[in-house]
Short mmCIF file of C-alpha atoms and ligand atoms in Angstrom, two decimals:
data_model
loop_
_atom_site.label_atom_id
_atom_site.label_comp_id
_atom_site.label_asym_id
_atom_site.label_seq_id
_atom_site.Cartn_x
_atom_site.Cartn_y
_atom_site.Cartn_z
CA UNK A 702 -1.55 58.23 3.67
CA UNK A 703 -2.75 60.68 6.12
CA UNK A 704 -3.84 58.42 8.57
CA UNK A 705 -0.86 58.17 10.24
CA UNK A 706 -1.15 60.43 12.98
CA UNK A 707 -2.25 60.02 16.62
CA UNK A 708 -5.44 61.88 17.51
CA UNK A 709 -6.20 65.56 18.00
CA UNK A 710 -2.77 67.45 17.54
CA UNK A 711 -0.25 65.48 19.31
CA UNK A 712 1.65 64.60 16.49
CA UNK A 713 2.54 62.01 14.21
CA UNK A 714 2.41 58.81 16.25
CA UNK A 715 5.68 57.48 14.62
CA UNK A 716 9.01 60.10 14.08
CA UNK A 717 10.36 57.18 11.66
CA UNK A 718 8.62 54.62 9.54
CA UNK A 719 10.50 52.60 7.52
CA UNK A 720 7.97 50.16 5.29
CA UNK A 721 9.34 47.44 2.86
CA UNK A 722 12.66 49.83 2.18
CA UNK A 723 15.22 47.95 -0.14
CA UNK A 724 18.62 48.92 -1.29
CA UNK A 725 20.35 47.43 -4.10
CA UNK A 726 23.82 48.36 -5.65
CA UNK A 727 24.37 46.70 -8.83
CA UNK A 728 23.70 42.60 -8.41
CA UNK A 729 23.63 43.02 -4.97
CA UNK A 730 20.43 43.32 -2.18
CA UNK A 731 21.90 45.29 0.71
CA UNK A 732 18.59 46.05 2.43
CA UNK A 733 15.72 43.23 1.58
CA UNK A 734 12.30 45.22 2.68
CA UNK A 735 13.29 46.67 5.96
CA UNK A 736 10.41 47.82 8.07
CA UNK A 737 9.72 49.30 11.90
CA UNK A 738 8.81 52.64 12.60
CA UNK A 739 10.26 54.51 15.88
CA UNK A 740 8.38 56.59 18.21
CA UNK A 741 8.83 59.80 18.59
CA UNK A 742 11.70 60.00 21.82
CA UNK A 743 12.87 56.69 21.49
CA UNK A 744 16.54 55.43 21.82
CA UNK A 745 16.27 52.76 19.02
CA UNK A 746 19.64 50.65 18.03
CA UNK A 747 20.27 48.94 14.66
CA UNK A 748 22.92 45.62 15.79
CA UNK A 749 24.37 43.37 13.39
CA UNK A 750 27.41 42.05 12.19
CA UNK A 751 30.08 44.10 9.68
CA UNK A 752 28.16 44.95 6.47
CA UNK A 753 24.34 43.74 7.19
CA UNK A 754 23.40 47.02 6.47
CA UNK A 755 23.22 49.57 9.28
CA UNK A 756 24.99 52.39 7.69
CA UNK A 757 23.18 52.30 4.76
CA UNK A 758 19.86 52.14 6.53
CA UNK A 759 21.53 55.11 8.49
CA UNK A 760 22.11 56.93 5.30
CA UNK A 761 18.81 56.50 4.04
CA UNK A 762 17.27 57.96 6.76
CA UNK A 763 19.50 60.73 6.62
CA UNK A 764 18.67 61.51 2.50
CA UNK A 765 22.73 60.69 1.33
CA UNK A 766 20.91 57.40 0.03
CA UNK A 767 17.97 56.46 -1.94
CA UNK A 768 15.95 53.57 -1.53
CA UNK A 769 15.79 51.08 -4.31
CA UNK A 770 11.77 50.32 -3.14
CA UNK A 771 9.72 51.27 -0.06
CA UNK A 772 8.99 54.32 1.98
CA UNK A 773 10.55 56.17 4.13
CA UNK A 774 8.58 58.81 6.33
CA UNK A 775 9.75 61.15 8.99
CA UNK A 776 7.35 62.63 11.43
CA UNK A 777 4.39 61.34 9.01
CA UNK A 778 5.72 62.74 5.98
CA UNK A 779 7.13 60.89 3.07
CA UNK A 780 10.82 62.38 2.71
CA UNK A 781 11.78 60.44 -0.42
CA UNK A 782 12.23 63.54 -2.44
CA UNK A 783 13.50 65.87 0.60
CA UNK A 784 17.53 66.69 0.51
CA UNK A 785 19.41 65.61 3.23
CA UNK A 786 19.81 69.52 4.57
CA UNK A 787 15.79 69.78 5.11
CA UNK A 788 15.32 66.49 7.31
CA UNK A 789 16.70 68.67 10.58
CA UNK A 790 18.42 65.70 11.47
CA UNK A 791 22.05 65.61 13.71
CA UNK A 792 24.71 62.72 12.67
CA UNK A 793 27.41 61.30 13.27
CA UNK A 794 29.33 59.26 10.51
CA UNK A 795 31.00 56.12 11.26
CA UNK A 796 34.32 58.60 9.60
CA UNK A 797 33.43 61.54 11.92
CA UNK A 798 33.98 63.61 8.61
CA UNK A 799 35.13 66.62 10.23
CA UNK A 800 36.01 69.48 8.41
CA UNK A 801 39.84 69.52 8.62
CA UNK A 802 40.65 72.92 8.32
CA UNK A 803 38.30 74.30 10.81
CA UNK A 804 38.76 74.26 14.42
CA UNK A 805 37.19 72.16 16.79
CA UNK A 806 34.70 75.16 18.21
CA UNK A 807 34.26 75.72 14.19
CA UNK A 808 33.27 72.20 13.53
CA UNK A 809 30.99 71.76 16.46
CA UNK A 810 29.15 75.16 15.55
CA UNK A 811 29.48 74.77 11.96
CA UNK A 812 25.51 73.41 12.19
CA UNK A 813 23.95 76.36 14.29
CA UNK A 814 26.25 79.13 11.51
CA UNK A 815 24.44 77.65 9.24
CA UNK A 816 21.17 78.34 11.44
CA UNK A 817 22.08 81.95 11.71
CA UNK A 818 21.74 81.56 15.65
CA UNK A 819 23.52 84.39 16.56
CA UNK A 820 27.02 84.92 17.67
CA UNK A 821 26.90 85.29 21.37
CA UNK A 822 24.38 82.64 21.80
CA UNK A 823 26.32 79.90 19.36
CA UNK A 824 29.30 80.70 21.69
CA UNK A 825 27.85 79.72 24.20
CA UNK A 826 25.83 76.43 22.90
CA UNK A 827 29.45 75.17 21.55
CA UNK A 828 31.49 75.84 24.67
CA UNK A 829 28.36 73.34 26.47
CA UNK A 830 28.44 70.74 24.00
CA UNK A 831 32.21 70.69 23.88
CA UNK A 832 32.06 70.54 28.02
CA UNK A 833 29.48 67.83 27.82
CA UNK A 834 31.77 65.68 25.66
CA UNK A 835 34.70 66.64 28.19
CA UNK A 836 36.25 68.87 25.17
CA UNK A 837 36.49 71.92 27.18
CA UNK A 838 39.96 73.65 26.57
CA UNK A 839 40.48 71.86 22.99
CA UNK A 840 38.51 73.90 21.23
CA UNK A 841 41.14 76.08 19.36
CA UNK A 842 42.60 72.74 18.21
CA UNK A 843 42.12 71.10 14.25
CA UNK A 844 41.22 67.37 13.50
CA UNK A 845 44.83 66.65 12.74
CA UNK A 846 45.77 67.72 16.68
CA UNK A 847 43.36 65.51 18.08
CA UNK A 848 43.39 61.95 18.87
CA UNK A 849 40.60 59.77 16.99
CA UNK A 850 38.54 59.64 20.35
CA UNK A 851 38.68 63.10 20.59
CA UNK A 852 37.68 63.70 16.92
CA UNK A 853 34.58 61.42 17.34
CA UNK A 854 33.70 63.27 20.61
CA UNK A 855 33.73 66.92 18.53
CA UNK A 856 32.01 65.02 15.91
CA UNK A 857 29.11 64.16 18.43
CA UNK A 858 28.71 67.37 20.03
CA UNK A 859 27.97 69.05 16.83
CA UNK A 860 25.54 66.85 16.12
CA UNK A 861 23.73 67.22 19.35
CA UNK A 862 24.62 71.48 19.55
CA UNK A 863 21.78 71.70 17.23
CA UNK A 864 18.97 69.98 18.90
CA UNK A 865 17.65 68.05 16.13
CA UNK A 866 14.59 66.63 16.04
CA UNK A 867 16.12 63.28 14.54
CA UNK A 868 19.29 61.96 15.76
CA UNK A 869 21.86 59.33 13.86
CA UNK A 870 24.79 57.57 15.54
CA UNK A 871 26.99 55.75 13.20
CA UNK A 872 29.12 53.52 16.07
CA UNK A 873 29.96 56.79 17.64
CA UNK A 874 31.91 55.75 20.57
CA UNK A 875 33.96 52.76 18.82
CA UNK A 876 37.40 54.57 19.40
CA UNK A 877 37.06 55.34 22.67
CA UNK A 878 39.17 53.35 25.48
CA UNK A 879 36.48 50.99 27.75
CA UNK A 880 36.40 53.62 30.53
CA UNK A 881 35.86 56.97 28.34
CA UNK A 882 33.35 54.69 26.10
CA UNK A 883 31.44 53.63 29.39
CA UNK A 884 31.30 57.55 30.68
CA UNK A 885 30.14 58.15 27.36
CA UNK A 886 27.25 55.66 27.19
CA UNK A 887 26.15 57.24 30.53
CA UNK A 888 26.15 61.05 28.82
CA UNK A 889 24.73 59.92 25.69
CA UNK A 890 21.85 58.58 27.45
CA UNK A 891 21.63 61.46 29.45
CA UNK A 892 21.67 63.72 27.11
CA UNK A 893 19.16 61.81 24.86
CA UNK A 894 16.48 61.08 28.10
CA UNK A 895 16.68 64.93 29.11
CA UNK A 896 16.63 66.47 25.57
CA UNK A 897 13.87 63.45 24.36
CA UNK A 898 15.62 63.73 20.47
CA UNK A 899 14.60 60.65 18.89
CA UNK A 900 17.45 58.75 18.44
CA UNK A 901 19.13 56.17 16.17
CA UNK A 902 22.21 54.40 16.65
CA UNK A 903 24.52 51.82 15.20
CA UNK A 904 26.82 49.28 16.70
CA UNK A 905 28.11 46.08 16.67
CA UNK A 906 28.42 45.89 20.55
CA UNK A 907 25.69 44.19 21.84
CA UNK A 908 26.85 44.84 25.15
CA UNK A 909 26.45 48.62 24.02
CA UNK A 910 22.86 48.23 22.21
CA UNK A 911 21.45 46.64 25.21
CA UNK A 912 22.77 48.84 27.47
CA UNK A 913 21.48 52.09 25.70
CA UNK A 914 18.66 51.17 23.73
CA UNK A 915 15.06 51.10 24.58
CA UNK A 916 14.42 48.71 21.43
CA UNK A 917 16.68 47.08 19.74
CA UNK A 918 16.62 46.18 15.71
CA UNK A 919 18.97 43.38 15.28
CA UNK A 920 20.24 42.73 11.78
CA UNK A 921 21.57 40.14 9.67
CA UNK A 922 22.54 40.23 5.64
CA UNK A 923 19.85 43.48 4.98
CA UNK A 924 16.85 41.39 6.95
CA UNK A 925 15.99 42.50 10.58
CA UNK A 926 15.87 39.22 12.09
CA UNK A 927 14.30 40.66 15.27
CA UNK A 928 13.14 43.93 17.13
CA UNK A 929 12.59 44.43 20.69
CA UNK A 930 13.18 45.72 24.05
CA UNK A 931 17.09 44.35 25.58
CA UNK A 932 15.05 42.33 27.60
CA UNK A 933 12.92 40.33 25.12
CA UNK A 934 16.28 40.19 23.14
CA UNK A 935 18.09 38.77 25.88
CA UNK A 936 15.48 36.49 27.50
CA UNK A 937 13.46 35.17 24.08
CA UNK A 938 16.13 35.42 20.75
CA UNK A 939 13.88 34.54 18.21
CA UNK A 940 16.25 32.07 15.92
CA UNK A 941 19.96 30.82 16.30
CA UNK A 942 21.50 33.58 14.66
CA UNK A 943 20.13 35.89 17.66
CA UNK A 944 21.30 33.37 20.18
CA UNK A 945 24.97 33.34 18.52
CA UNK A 946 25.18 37.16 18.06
CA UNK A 947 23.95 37.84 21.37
CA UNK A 948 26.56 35.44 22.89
CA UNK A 949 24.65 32.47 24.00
CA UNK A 950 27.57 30.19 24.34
CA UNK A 951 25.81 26.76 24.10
CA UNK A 952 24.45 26.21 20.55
CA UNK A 953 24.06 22.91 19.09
CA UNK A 954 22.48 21.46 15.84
CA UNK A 955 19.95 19.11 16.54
CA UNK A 956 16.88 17.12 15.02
CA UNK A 957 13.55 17.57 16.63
CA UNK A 958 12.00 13.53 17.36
CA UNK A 959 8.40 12.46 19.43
CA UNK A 960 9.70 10.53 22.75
CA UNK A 961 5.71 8.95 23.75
CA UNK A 962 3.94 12.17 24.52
CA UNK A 963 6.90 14.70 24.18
CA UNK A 964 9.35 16.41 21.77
CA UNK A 965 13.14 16.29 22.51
CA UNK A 966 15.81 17.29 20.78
CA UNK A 967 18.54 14.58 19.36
CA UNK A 968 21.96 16.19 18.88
CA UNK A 969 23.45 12.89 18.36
CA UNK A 970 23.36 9.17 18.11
CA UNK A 971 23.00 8.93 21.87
CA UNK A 972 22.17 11.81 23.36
CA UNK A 973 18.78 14.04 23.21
CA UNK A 974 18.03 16.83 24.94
CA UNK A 975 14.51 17.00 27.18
CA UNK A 976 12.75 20.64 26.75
CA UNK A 977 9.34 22.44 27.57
CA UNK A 978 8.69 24.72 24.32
CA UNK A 979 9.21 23.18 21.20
CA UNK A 980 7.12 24.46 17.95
CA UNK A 981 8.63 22.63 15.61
CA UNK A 982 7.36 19.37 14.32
CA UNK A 983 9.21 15.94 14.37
CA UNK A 984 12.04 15.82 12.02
CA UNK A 985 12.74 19.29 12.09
CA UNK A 986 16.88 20.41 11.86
CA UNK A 987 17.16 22.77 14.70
CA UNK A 988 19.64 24.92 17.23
CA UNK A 989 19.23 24.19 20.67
CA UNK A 990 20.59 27.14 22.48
CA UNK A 991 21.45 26.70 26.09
CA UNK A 992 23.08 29.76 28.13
CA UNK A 993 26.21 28.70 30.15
CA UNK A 994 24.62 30.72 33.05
CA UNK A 995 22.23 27.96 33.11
CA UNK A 996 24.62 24.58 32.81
CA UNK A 997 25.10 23.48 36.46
CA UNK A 998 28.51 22.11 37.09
CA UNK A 999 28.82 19.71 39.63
CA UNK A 1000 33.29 19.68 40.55
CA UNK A 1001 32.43 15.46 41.05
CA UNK A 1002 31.96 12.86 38.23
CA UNK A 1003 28.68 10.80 39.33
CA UNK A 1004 28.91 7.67 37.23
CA UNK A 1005 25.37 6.86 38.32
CA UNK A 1006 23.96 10.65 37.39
CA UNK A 1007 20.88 9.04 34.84
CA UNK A 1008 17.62 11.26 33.67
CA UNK A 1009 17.59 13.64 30.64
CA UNK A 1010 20.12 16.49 30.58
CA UNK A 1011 22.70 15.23 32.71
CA UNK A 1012 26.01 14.72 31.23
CA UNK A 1013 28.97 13.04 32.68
CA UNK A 1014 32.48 14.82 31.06
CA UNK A 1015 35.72 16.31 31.56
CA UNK A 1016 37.08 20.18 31.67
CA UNK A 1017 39.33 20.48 28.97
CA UNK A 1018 39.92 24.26 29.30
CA UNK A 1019 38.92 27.44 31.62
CA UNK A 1020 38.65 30.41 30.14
CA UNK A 1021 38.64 33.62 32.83
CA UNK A 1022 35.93 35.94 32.27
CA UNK A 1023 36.70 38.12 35.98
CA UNK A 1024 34.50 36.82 38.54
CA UNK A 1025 33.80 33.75 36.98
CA UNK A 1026 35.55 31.55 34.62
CA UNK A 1027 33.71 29.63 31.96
CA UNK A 1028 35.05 26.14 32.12
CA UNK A 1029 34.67 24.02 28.79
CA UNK A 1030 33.41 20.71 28.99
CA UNK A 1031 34.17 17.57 26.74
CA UNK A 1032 30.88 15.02 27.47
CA UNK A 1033 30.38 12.14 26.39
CA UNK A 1034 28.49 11.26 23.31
CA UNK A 1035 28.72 14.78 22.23
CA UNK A 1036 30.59 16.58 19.55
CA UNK A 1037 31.04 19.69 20.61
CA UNK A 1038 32.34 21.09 24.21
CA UNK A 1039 29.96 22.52 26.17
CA UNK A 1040 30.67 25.56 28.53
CA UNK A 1041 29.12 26.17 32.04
CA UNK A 1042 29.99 29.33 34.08
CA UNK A 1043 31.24 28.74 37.88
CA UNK A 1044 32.58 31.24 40.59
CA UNK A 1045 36.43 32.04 40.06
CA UNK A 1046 36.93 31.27 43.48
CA UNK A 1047 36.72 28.21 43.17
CA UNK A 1048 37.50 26.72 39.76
CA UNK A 1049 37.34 22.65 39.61
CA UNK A 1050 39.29 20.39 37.26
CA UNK A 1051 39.74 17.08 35.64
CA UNK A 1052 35.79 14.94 35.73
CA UNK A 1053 32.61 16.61 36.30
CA UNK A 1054 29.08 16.39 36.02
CA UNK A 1055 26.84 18.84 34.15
CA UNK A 1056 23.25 19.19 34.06
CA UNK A 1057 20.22 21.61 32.98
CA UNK A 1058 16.63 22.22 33.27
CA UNK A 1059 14.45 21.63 30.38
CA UNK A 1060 13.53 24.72 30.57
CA UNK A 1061 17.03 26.02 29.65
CA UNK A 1062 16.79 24.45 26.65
CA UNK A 1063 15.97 26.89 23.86
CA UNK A 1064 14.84 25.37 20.36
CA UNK A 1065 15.69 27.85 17.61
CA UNK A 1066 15.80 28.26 13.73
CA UNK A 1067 19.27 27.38 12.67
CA UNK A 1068 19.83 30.58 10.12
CA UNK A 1069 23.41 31.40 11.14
N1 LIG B 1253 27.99 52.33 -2.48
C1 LIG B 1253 28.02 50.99 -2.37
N2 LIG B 1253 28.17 50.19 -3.47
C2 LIG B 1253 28.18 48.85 -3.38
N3 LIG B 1253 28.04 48.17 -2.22
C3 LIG B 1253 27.88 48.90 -1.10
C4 LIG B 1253 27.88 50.33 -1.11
N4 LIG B 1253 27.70 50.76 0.16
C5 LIG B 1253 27.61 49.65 0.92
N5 LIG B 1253 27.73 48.53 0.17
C6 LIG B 1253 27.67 47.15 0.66
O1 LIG B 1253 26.47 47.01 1.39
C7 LIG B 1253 26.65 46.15 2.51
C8 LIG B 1253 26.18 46.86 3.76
O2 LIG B 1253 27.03 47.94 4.02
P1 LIG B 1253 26.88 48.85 5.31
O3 LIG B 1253 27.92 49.92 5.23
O4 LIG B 1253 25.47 49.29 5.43
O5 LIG B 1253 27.22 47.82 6.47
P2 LIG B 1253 27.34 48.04 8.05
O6 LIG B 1253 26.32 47.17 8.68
O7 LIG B 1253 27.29 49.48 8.36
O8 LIG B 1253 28.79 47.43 8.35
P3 LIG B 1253 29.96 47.95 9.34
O9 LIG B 1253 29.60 47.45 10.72
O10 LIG B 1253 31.19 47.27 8.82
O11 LIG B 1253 30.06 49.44 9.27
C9 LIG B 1253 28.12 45.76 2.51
O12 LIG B 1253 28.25 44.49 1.97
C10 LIG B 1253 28.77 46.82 1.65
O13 LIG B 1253 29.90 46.31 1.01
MG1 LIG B 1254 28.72 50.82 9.07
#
């Protein structure tokens, strides 16, 4: 295919295309046709859960994995049959895989040696990227003298000391402490906005993903169950598992029915729940997702509070999340607790009253 490019000499439109890639080892289907395609200079982030598959998407892309099926192209060219060491790509493996017996300056210009960039000017590159991951001063030390948030540090300024044109971040920052991790995030993106290297990382912090990426590819079991901007993530998760991994903290199986002209959702014998988009038809098993951002607490029981998502209960536990708690609710005529978020200032107790818009009221796929 040829026709992948954009027109007159800009390049290929896409710097990745993945298109119906599978993996399988032995029995099992680790990647079931996988396909999105990055633009060139985009920060894109593959989240999911322990062993759906990131990695070995990552490795793919890198060459130290072949697809079972599908096609993999970089910069509008198939790279199938192209060894890792010709994709001019910088990476960082979830293992940091240093080289042990070099030193840290060694490791981080082991890339640009290999180059033949020449002495004076590799110096220099390496002493940058080891100040830009605040390395400066360690670079005489080995692996073995540094501490594992140190290692992955030297492990991601030699990826970026040779200015790839393909980037790959295997969870890069997941040993860091909070604070060095958020100073991190900061540089990274930095780095990646100022130097434009089209960029792929992994996580399983979607706190991290949204806060880096400019799309998002969230993954479950080897499918991509959605792909977006943080913001359509966040504000429109396409199907319960979404909602759940995303931490929606309201989620509760429920059977679509016809009330006269409307659809509600029953989520049991006695209660259903009112809403304003519902594309499901009658009978349908569903997850009705509702944030606990959007649960209004109100500290007084109102015996007389009637009308359609409006639930009398009691707080049966308070769970501090800094400046507000999340207090969890036992209502009647349902199962499970619901939680509602409310100022830590002022934290009620004992009977309340809880309510929500219909227009809180996400219906969703149940695939969790
Ligand atoms: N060489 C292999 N042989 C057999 N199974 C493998 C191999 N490599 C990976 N797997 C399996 O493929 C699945 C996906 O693995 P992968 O490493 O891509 O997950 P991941 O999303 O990166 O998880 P984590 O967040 O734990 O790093 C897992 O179930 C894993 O056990
Ligand atoms: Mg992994």
């Amino acid at each position: 295919m040829t026709d992948m490019t954009s027109p007159a000499g800009t390049g290929p439109a896409f710097a990745v295309e993945m298109r119906d890639v599978s993996k399988v080892f032995g029995e099992t289907t680790v990647l079931d046709r996988i396909s999105f395609d990055i633009r060139p200079g985009e920060f894109v982030t593959f989240l999911g859960p322990s062993g759906c598959g990131k990695t070995t998407s990552l490795r793919i892309l890198a060459g130290f994995e072949q697809a079972t099926s599908g096609d993999v192209r970089i910069n509008g060219q198939s790279v199938s049959d192209m060894p890792p060491w010709h994709r001019d790509i910088g990476i960082v493996f979830q293992s940091y895989a240093l080289f042990p017996y070099m030193t840290a300056r060694d490791n981080v210009g082991f890339g640009l040696k290999m180059r033949r960039v020449p002495k004076a000017e590799m110096a220099k590159r390496v002493e940058e990227a080891l100040k830009l991951v605040g390395l400066s001063g360690l670079g005489d030390r080995y692996p073995r003298q540094l501490s594992g948030g140190q290692r992955q540090r030297v492990a991601l300024a030699r990826a970026l000391v040779i200015k790839p044109q393909l980037l790959l971040l295997d969870e890069p920052l997941s040993n860091l402490d909070a604070k060095l991790r958020n100073e991190m995030r900061y540089e990274l993106k930095r780095i990646q906005r100022e130097s434009g290297i089209t960029t792929v990382f992994v996580t399983h912090d979607q706190e991290e993903a949204f806060s880096l990426s400019d799309r998002i590819v969230l993954m479950s079991k080897g499918e991509i169950k959605q792909a977006g901007t943080s913001r359509e993530i966040w504000e429109k998760p396409r199907t319960g598992f979404v909602a759940d991994f995303i931490g929606v903290d309201n989620l509760l199986p429920g059977a679509v029915e016809k009330d006269g002209d409307e659809l509600v959702v029953r989520i049991s014998p006695s209660v259903t729940l009112k809403t304003e988009i519902c594309d499901f038809a009658p009978g349908s098993a569903v997850l009705v997702a509702v944030r606990a951002k959007d649960v209004i607490l109100n500290p007084v029981a109102d015996e007389t509070a009637t009308g359609l998502n409006v639930f009398a209960g009691n707080i049966i536990d308070v769970e501090y999340r800094g400046e507000r708690c999340a207090c969890r609710v036992r209502c009647e005529g349902i199962d499970q607790t619901l939680v509602a978020l409310v100022a830590s200032s002022h934290v009620p107790s004992g009977a309340v009253t809880l309510s929500f818009a219909s227009d809180a009221v996400m219906v969703l796929t149940d695939d969790r």
